[in-house]
Structure formats: structure tokens, C-alpha cells
PDB file of C-alpha atoms in Angstrom:
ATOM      1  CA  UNK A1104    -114.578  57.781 -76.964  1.00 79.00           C
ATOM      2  CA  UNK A1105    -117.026  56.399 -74.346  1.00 90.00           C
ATOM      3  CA  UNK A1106    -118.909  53.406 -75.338  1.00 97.00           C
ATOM      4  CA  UNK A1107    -122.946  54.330 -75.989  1.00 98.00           C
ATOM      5  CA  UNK A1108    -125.303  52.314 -74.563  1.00 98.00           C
ATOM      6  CA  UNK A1109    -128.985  51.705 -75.608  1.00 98.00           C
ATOM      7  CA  UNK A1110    -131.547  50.377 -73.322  1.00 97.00           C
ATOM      8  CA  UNK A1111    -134.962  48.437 -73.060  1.00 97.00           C
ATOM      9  CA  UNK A1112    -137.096  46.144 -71.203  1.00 94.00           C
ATOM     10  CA  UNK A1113    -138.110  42.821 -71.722  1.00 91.00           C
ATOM     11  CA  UNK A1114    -141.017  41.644 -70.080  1.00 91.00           C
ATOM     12  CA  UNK A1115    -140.908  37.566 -68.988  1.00 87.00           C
ATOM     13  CA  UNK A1116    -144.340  35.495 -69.567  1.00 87.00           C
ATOM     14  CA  UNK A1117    -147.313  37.312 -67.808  1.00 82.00           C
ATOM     15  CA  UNK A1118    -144.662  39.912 -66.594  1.00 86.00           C
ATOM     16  CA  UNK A1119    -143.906  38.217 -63.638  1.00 91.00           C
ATOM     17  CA  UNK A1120    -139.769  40.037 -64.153  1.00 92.00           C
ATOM     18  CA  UNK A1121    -139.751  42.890 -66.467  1.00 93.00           C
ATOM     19  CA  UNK A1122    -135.698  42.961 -67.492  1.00 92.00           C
ATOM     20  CA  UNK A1123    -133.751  46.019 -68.342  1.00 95.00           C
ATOM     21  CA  UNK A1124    -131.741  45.490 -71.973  1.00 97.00           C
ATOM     22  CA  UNK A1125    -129.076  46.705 -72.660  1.00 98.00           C
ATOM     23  CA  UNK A1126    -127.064  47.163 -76.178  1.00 98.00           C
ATOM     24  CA  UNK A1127    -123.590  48.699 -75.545  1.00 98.00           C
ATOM     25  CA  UNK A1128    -121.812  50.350 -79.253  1.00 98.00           C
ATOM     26  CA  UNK A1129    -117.967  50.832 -78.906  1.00 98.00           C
ATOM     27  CA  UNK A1130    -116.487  53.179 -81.060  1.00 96.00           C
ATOM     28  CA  UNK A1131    -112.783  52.600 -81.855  1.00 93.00           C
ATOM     29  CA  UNK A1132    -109.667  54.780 -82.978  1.00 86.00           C
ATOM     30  CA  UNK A1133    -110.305  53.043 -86.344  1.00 87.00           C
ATOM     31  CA  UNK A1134    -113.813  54.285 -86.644  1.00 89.00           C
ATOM     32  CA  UNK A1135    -115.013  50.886 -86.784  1.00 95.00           C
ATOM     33  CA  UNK A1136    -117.940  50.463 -84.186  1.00 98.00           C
ATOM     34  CA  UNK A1137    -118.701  47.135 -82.470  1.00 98.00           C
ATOM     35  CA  UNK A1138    -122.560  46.392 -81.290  1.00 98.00           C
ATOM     36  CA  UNK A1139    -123.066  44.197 -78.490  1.00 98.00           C
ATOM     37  CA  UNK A1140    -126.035  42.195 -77.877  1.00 98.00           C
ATOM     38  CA  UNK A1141    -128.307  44.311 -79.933  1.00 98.00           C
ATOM     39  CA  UNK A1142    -132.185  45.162 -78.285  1.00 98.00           C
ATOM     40  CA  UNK A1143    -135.329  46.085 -80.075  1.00 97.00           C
ATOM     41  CA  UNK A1144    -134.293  49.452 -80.917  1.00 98.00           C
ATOM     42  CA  UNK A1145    -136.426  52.729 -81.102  1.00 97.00           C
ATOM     43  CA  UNK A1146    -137.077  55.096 -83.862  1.00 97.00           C
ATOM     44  CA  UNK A1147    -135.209  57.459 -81.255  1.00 98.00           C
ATOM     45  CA  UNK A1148    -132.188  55.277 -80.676  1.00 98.00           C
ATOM     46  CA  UNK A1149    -131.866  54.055 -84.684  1.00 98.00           C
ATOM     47  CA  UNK A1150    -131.274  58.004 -85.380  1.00 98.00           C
ATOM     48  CA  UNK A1151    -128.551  58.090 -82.692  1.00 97.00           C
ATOM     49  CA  UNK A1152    -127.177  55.236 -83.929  1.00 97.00           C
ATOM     50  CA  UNK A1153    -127.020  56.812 -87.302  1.00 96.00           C
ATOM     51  CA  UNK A1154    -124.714  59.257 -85.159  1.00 96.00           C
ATOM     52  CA  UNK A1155    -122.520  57.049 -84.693  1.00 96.00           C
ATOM     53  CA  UNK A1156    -121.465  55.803 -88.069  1.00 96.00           C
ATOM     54  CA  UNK A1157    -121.773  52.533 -89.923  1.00 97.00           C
ATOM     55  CA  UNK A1158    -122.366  49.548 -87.356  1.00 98.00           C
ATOM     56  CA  UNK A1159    -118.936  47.074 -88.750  1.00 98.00           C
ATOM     57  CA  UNK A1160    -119.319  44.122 -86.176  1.00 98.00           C
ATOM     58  CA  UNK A1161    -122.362  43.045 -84.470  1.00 98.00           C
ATOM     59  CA  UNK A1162    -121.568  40.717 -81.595  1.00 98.00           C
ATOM     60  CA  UNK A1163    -124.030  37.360 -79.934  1.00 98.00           C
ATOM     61  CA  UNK A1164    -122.123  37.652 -76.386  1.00 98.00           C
ATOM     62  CA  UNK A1165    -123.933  34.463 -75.417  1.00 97.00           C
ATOM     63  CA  UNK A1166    -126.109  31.991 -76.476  1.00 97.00           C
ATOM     64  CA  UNK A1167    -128.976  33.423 -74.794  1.00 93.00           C
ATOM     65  CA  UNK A1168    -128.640  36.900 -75.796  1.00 91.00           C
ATOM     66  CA  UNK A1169    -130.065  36.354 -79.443  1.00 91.00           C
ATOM     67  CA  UNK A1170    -133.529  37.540 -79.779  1.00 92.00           C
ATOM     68  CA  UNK A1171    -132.731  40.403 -81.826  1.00 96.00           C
ATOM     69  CA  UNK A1172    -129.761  39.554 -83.559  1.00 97.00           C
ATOM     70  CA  UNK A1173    -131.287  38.889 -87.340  1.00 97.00           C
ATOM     71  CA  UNK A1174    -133.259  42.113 -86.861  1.00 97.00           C
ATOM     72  CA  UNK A1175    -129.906  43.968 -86.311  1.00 98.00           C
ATOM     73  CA  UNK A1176    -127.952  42.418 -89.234  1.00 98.00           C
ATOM     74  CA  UNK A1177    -130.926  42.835 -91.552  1.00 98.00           C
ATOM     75  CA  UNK A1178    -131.046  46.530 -90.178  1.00 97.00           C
ATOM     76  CA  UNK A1179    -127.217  47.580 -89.901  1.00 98.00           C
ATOM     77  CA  UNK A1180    -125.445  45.393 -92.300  1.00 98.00           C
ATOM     78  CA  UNK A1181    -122.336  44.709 -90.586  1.00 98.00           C
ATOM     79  CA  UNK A1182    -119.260  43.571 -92.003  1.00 97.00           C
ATOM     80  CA  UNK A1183    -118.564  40.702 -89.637  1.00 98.00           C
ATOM     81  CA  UNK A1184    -121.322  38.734 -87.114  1.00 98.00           C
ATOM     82  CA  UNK A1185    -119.377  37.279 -83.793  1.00 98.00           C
ATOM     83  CA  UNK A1186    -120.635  35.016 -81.704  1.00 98.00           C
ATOM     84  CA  UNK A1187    -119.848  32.343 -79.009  1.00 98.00           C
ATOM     85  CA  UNK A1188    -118.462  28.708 -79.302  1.00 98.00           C
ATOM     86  CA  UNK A1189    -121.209  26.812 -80.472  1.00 98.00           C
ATOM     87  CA  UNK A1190    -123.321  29.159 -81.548  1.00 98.00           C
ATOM     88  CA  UNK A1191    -123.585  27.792 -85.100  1.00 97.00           C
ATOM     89  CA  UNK A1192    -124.987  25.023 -83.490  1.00 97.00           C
ATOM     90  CA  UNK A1193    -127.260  26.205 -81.097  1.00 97.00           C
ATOM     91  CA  UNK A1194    -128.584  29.411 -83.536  1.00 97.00           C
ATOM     92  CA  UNK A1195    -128.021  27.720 -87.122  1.00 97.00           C
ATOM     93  CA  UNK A1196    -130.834  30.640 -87.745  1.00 97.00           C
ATOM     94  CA  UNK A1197    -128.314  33.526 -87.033  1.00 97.00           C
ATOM     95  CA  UNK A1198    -125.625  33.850 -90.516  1.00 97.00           C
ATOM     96  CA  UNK A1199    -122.441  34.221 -87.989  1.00 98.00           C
ATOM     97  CA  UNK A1200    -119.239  34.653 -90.083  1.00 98.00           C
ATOM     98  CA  UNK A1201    -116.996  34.423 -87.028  1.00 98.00           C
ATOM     99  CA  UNK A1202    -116.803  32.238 -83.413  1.00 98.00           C
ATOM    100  CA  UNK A1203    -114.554  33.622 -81.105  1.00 98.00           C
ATOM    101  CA  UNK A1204    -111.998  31.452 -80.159  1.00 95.00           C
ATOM    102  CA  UNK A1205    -111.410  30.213 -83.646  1.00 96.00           C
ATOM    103  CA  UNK A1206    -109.909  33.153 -85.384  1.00 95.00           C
ATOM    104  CA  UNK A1207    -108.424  36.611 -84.414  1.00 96.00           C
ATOM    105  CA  UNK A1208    -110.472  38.953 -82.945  1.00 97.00           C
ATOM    106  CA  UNK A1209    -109.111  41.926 -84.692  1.00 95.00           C
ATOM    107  CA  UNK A1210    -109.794  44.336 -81.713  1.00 97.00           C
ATOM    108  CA  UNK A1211    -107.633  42.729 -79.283  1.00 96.00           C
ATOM    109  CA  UNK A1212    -105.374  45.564 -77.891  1.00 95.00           C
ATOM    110  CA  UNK A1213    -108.282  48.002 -77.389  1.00 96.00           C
ATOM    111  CA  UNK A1214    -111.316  45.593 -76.995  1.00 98.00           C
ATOM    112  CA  UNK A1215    -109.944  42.856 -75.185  1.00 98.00           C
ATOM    113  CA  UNK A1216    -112.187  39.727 -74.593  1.00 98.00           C
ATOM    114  CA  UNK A1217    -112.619  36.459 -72.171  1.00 98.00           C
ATOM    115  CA  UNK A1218    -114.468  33.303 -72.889  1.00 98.00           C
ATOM    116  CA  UNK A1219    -116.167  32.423 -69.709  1.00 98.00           C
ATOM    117  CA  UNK A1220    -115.488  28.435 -69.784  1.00 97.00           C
ATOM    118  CA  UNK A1221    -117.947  25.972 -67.875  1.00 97.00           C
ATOM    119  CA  UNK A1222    -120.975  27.014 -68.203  1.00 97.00           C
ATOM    120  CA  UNK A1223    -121.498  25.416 -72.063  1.00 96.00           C
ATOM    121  CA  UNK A1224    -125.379  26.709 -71.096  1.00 95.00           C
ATOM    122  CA  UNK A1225    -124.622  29.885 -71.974  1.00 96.00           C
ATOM    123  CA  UNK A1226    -121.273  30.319 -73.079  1.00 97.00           C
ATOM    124  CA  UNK A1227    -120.609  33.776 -72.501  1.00 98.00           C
ATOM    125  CA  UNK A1228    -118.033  36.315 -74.022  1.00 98.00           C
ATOM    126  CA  UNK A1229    -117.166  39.291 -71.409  1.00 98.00           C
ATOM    127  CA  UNK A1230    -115.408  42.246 -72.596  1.00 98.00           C
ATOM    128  CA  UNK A1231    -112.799  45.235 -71.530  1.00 98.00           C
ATOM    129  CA  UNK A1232    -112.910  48.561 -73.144  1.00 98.00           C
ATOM    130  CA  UNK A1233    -109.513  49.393 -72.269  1.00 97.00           C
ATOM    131  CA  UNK A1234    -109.424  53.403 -72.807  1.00 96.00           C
ATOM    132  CA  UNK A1235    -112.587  53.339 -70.345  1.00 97.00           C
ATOM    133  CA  UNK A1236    -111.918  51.247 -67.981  1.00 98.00           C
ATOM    134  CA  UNK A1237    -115.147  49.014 -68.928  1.00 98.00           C
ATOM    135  CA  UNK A1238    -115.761  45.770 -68.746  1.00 98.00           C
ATOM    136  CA  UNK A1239    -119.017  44.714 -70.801  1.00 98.00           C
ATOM    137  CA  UNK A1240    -120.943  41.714 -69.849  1.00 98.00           C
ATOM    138  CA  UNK A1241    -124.377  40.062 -70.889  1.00 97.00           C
ATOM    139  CA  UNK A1242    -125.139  38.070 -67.827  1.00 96.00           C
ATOM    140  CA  UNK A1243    -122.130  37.445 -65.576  1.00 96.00           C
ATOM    141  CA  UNK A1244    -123.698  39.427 -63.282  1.00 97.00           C
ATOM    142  CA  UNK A1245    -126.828  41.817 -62.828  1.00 96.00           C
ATOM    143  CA  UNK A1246    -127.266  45.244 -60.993  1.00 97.00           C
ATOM    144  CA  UNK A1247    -130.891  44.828 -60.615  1.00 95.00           C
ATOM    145  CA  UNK A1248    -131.503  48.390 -58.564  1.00 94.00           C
ATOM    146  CA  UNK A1249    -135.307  49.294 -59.711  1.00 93.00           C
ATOM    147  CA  UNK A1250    -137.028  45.570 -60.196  1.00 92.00           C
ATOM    148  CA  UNK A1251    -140.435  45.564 -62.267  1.00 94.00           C
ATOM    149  CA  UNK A1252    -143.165  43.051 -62.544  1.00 94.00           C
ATOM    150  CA  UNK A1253    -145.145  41.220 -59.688  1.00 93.00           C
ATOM    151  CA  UNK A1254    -142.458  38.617 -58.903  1.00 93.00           C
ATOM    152  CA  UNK A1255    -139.632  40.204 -59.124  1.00 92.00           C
ATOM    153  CA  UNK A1256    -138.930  39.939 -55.201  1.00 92.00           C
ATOM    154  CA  UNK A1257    -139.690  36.423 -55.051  1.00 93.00           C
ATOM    155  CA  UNK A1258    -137.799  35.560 -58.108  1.00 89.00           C
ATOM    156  CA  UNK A1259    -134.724  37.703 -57.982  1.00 90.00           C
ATOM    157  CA  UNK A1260    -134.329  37.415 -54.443  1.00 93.00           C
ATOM    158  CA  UNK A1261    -134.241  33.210 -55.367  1.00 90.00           C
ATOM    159  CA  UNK A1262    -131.291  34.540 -57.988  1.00 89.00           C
ATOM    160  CA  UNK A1263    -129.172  36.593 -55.361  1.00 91.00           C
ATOM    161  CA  UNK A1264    -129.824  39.736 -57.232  1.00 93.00           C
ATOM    162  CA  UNK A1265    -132.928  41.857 -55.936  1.00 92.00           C
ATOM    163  CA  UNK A1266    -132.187  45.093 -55.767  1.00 95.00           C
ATOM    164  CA  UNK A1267    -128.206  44.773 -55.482  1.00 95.00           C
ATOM    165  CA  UNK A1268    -125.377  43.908 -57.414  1.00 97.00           C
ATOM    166  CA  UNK A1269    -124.543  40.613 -57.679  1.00 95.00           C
ATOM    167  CA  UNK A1270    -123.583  37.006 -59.656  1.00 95.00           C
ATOM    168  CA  UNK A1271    -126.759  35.053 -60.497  1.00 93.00           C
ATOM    169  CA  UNK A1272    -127.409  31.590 -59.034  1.00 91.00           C
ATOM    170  CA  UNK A1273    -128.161  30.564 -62.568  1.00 86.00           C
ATOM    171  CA  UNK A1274    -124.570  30.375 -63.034  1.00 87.00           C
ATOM    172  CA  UNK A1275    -124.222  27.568 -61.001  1.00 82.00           C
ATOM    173  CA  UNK A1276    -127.442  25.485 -61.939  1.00 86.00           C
ATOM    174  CA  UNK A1277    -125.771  25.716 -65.131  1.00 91.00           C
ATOM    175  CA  UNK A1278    -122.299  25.459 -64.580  1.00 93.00           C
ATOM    176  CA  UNK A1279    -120.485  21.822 -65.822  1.00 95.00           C
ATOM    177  CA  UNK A1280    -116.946  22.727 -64.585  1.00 96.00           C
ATOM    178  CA  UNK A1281    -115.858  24.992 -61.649  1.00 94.00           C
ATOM    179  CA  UNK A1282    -111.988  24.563 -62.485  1.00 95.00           C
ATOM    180  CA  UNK A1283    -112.849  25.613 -65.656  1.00 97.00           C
ATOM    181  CA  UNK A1284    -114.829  28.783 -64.635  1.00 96.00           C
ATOM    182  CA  UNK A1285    -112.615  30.014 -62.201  1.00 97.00           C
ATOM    183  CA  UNK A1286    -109.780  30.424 -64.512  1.00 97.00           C
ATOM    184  CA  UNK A1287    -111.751  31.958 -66.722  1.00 98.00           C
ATOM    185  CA  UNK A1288    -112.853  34.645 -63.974  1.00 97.00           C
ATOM    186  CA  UNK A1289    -109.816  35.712 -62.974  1.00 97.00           C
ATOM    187  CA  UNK A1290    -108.937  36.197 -66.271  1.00 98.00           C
ATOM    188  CA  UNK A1291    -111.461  38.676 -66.169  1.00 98.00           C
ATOM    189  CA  UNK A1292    -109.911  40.281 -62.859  1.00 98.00           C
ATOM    190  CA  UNK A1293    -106.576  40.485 -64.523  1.00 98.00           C
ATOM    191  CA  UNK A1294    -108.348  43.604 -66.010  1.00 98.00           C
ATOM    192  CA  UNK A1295    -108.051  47.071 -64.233  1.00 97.00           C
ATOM    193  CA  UNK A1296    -112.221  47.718 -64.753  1.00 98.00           C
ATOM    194  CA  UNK A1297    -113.633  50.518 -62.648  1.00 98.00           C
ATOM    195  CA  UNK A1298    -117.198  50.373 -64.833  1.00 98.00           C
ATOM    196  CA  UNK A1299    -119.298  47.252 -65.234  1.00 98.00           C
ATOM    197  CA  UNK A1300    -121.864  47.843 -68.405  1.00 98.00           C
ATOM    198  CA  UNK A1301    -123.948  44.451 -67.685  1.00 97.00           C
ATOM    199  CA  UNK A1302    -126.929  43.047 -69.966  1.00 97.00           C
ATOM    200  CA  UNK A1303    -129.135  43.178 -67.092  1.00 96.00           C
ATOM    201  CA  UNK A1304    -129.473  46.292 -64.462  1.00 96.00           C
ATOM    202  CA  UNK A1305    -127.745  49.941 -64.099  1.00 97.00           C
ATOM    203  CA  UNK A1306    -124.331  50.767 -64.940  1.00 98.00           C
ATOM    204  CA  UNK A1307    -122.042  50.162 -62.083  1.00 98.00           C
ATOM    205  CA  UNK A1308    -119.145  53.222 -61.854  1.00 97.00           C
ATOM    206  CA  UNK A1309    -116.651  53.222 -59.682  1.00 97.00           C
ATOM    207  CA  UNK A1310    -114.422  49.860 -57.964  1.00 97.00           C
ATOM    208  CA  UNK A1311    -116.297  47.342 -60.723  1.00 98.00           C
ATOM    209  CA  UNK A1312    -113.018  44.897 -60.433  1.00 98.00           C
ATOM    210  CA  UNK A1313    -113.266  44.958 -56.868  1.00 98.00           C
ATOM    211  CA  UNK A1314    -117.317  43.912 -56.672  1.00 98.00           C
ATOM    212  CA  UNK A1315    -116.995  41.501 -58.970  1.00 98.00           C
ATOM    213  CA  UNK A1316    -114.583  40.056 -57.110  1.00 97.00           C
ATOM    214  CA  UNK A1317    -116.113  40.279 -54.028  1.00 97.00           C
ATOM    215  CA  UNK A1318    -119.499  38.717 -55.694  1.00 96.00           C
ATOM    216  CA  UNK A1319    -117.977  35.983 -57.073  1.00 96.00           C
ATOM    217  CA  UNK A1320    -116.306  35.638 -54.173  1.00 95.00           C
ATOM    218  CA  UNK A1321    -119.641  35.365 -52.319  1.00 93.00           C
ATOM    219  CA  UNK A1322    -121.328  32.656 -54.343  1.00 92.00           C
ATOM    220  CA  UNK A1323    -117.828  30.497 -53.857  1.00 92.00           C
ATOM    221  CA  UNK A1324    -116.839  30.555 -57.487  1.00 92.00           C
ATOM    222  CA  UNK A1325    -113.303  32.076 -56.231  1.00 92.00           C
ATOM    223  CA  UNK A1326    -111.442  29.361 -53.842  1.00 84.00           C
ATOM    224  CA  UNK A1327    -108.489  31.551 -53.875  1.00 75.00           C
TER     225      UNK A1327
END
């Protein structure tokens, strides 16, 4: 089953960037269904939730990807709350029963994940939905095709990502340890992903292995 995605926009102070949202629900051969960074969800998109069965996991794919996480577990009443290394430090407010990294992640074979290491900032978890082909990310990179708000050329051009797809700056402002990065990307492009469902932007279909690469390539976070 193809994952369902639900999606919103976030406007930054005085809407200088209005950001697309997006929450991505995979639906497994076990019936189980994973949420990923949940959104502000409409009356609309609660009912097609409802569709889709009970939510069972509700995952933080970052530490900066939070803002409606208590909502959602209030709301869904999931079995098991994932989240990040360090995200019991950093959110103490969020009730996460599991960090990945420290136990099993029970949907390994058909929900593969990567820890994206050196970039403590924002520690993010990136995902592959293997029976689709999908790798789902928060913000490893942004497909920012229809901007909104008044400085959305200034500022996303500063990030790399106005109107195209691409790998933020912010990476690197934040990252601690390139070595440690770069392994962690290529992990990534181990995967055979022709989708990219990012955070941040429209979904990209078709060659999404191959643009990341090529992105990541272009900020210098690839060396080889």
C-alpha cells in the first residue's frame, strides 16, 4: 500500500517563509500504521485518517520536527512514540517510549531507517519504504517548487533551495562532523529510492537516489 501523506503550511514570524508540512502515514502488511512527523491536522484529514485504521507508532524524525507531536499522541493514542537520540533531552515535554538507536525498530525489513550522524542540531532519522521505493525525510533536503511569503526569494535563495530541489545550507551551519555525515549519507544511497516524500516542498517522483546524490554532491558533503 502507498504511504498517505497529509499536508499544511506553517507560516515563519510575520510570514516572511510560509513552509509546506508534511505528515507521511505508512501502512504495513501487519496493519500497523506508522505516522511521521505529525502536522496540525484538519477536520478533513482526521476523517481520512480514521480510514486508515488505528495510528500504532507515531514518530519525532528530528529534533526540530516537534510542534505537534503531544497533540497527535493525545489525539491518536499510539502504542509506541519514536524519536531521535537525544530527544528525551532536548523535548523532556514529549512522553517518548522509544529512541532509535537504542532498541529494535520492529519495522526494519519493510521500513528501513538511517540516523543521519553529525549534525547533533537536528539529529535526523530518514526513512525507506521499501515496497514503494520511498525514502521519507523531514529536512535532509527540500523541494521548495511554489515559495510563499515576502522573503521567500531572499531567504531560500540564501538556503540553496528557491524554487528547486536541493540540500539546505543549514546542514552545514549546523553540522559538527563531516566524516560522520557522509557515512551516514551514503547509507542512505545504499537504498534503491525513486520517490523522495520530504518535510518541506512537493513530492519528488522519479530518479530520487540519483538527485540526492547529485545535491549532496553539490554542497560537497560527498568527497567520493
Amino acid at each position: 500500500m502507498n504511504p498517505t501523506y497529509f499536508e499544511t503550511e506553517f507560516p515563519l514570524p510575520a510570514k516572511m517563509v510560509v513552509l509546506p508540512l508534511r505528515c507521511t502515514v505508512v501502512k504495513l502488511n501487519s496493519g500497523e500504521n506508522v505516522m511521521i512527523s505529525p502536522i496540525d491536522f484538519s477536520p478533513r484529514q482526521l476523517a481520512e485518517i480514521k480510514k486508515l485504521g488505528p495510528i500504532t507508532h507515531i514518530v519525532a524524525p528530528c529534533l526540530i520536527h516537534h510542534l505537534f507531536l503531544n497533540k497527535a499522541i493525545e489525539r491518536f493514542k499510539p502504542r509506541e512514540v519514536w524519536g531521535p537520540p537525544t530527544c528525551r533531552e532536548v523535548l523532556p515535554e514529549v512522553p517518548f517510549t522509544h529512541v532509535f538507536g537504542h532498541i529494535r525498530w520492529p519495522f526494519e525489513l519493510h521500513l528501513p531507517f538511517v540516523f543521519i550522524e553529525g549534525v547533533p542540531r537536528i539529529n535526523e532519522v530518514v526513512f525507506y519504504h521499501v515496497a514503494t521505493k520511498t525514502m521519507i525525510c523531514a529536512d535532509l533536503c527540500f523541494n521548495l517548487q511554489k515559495p510563499k511569503g515576502w522573503a521567500a526569494p531572499l531567504m531560500l535563495r540564501l538556503l540553496g533551495t528557491y524554487k528547486r530541489f536541493g540540500v539546505s545550507r543549514v546542514q552545514a551551519r549546523f553540522m559538527k562532523d563531516r566524516d560522520a555525515f557522509e557515512r551516514s549519507v551514503k547509507d542512505v544511497l545504499k537504498w534503491n529510492f525513486e520517490t523522495i516524500a520530504m518535510g518541506h516542498g512537493e513530492l519528488l517522483v522519479g530518479h530520487g537516489r540519483d538527485r540526492l546524490e547529485a545535491a549532496l554532491r553539490e554542497r560537497g558533503y560527498l568527497k567520493s
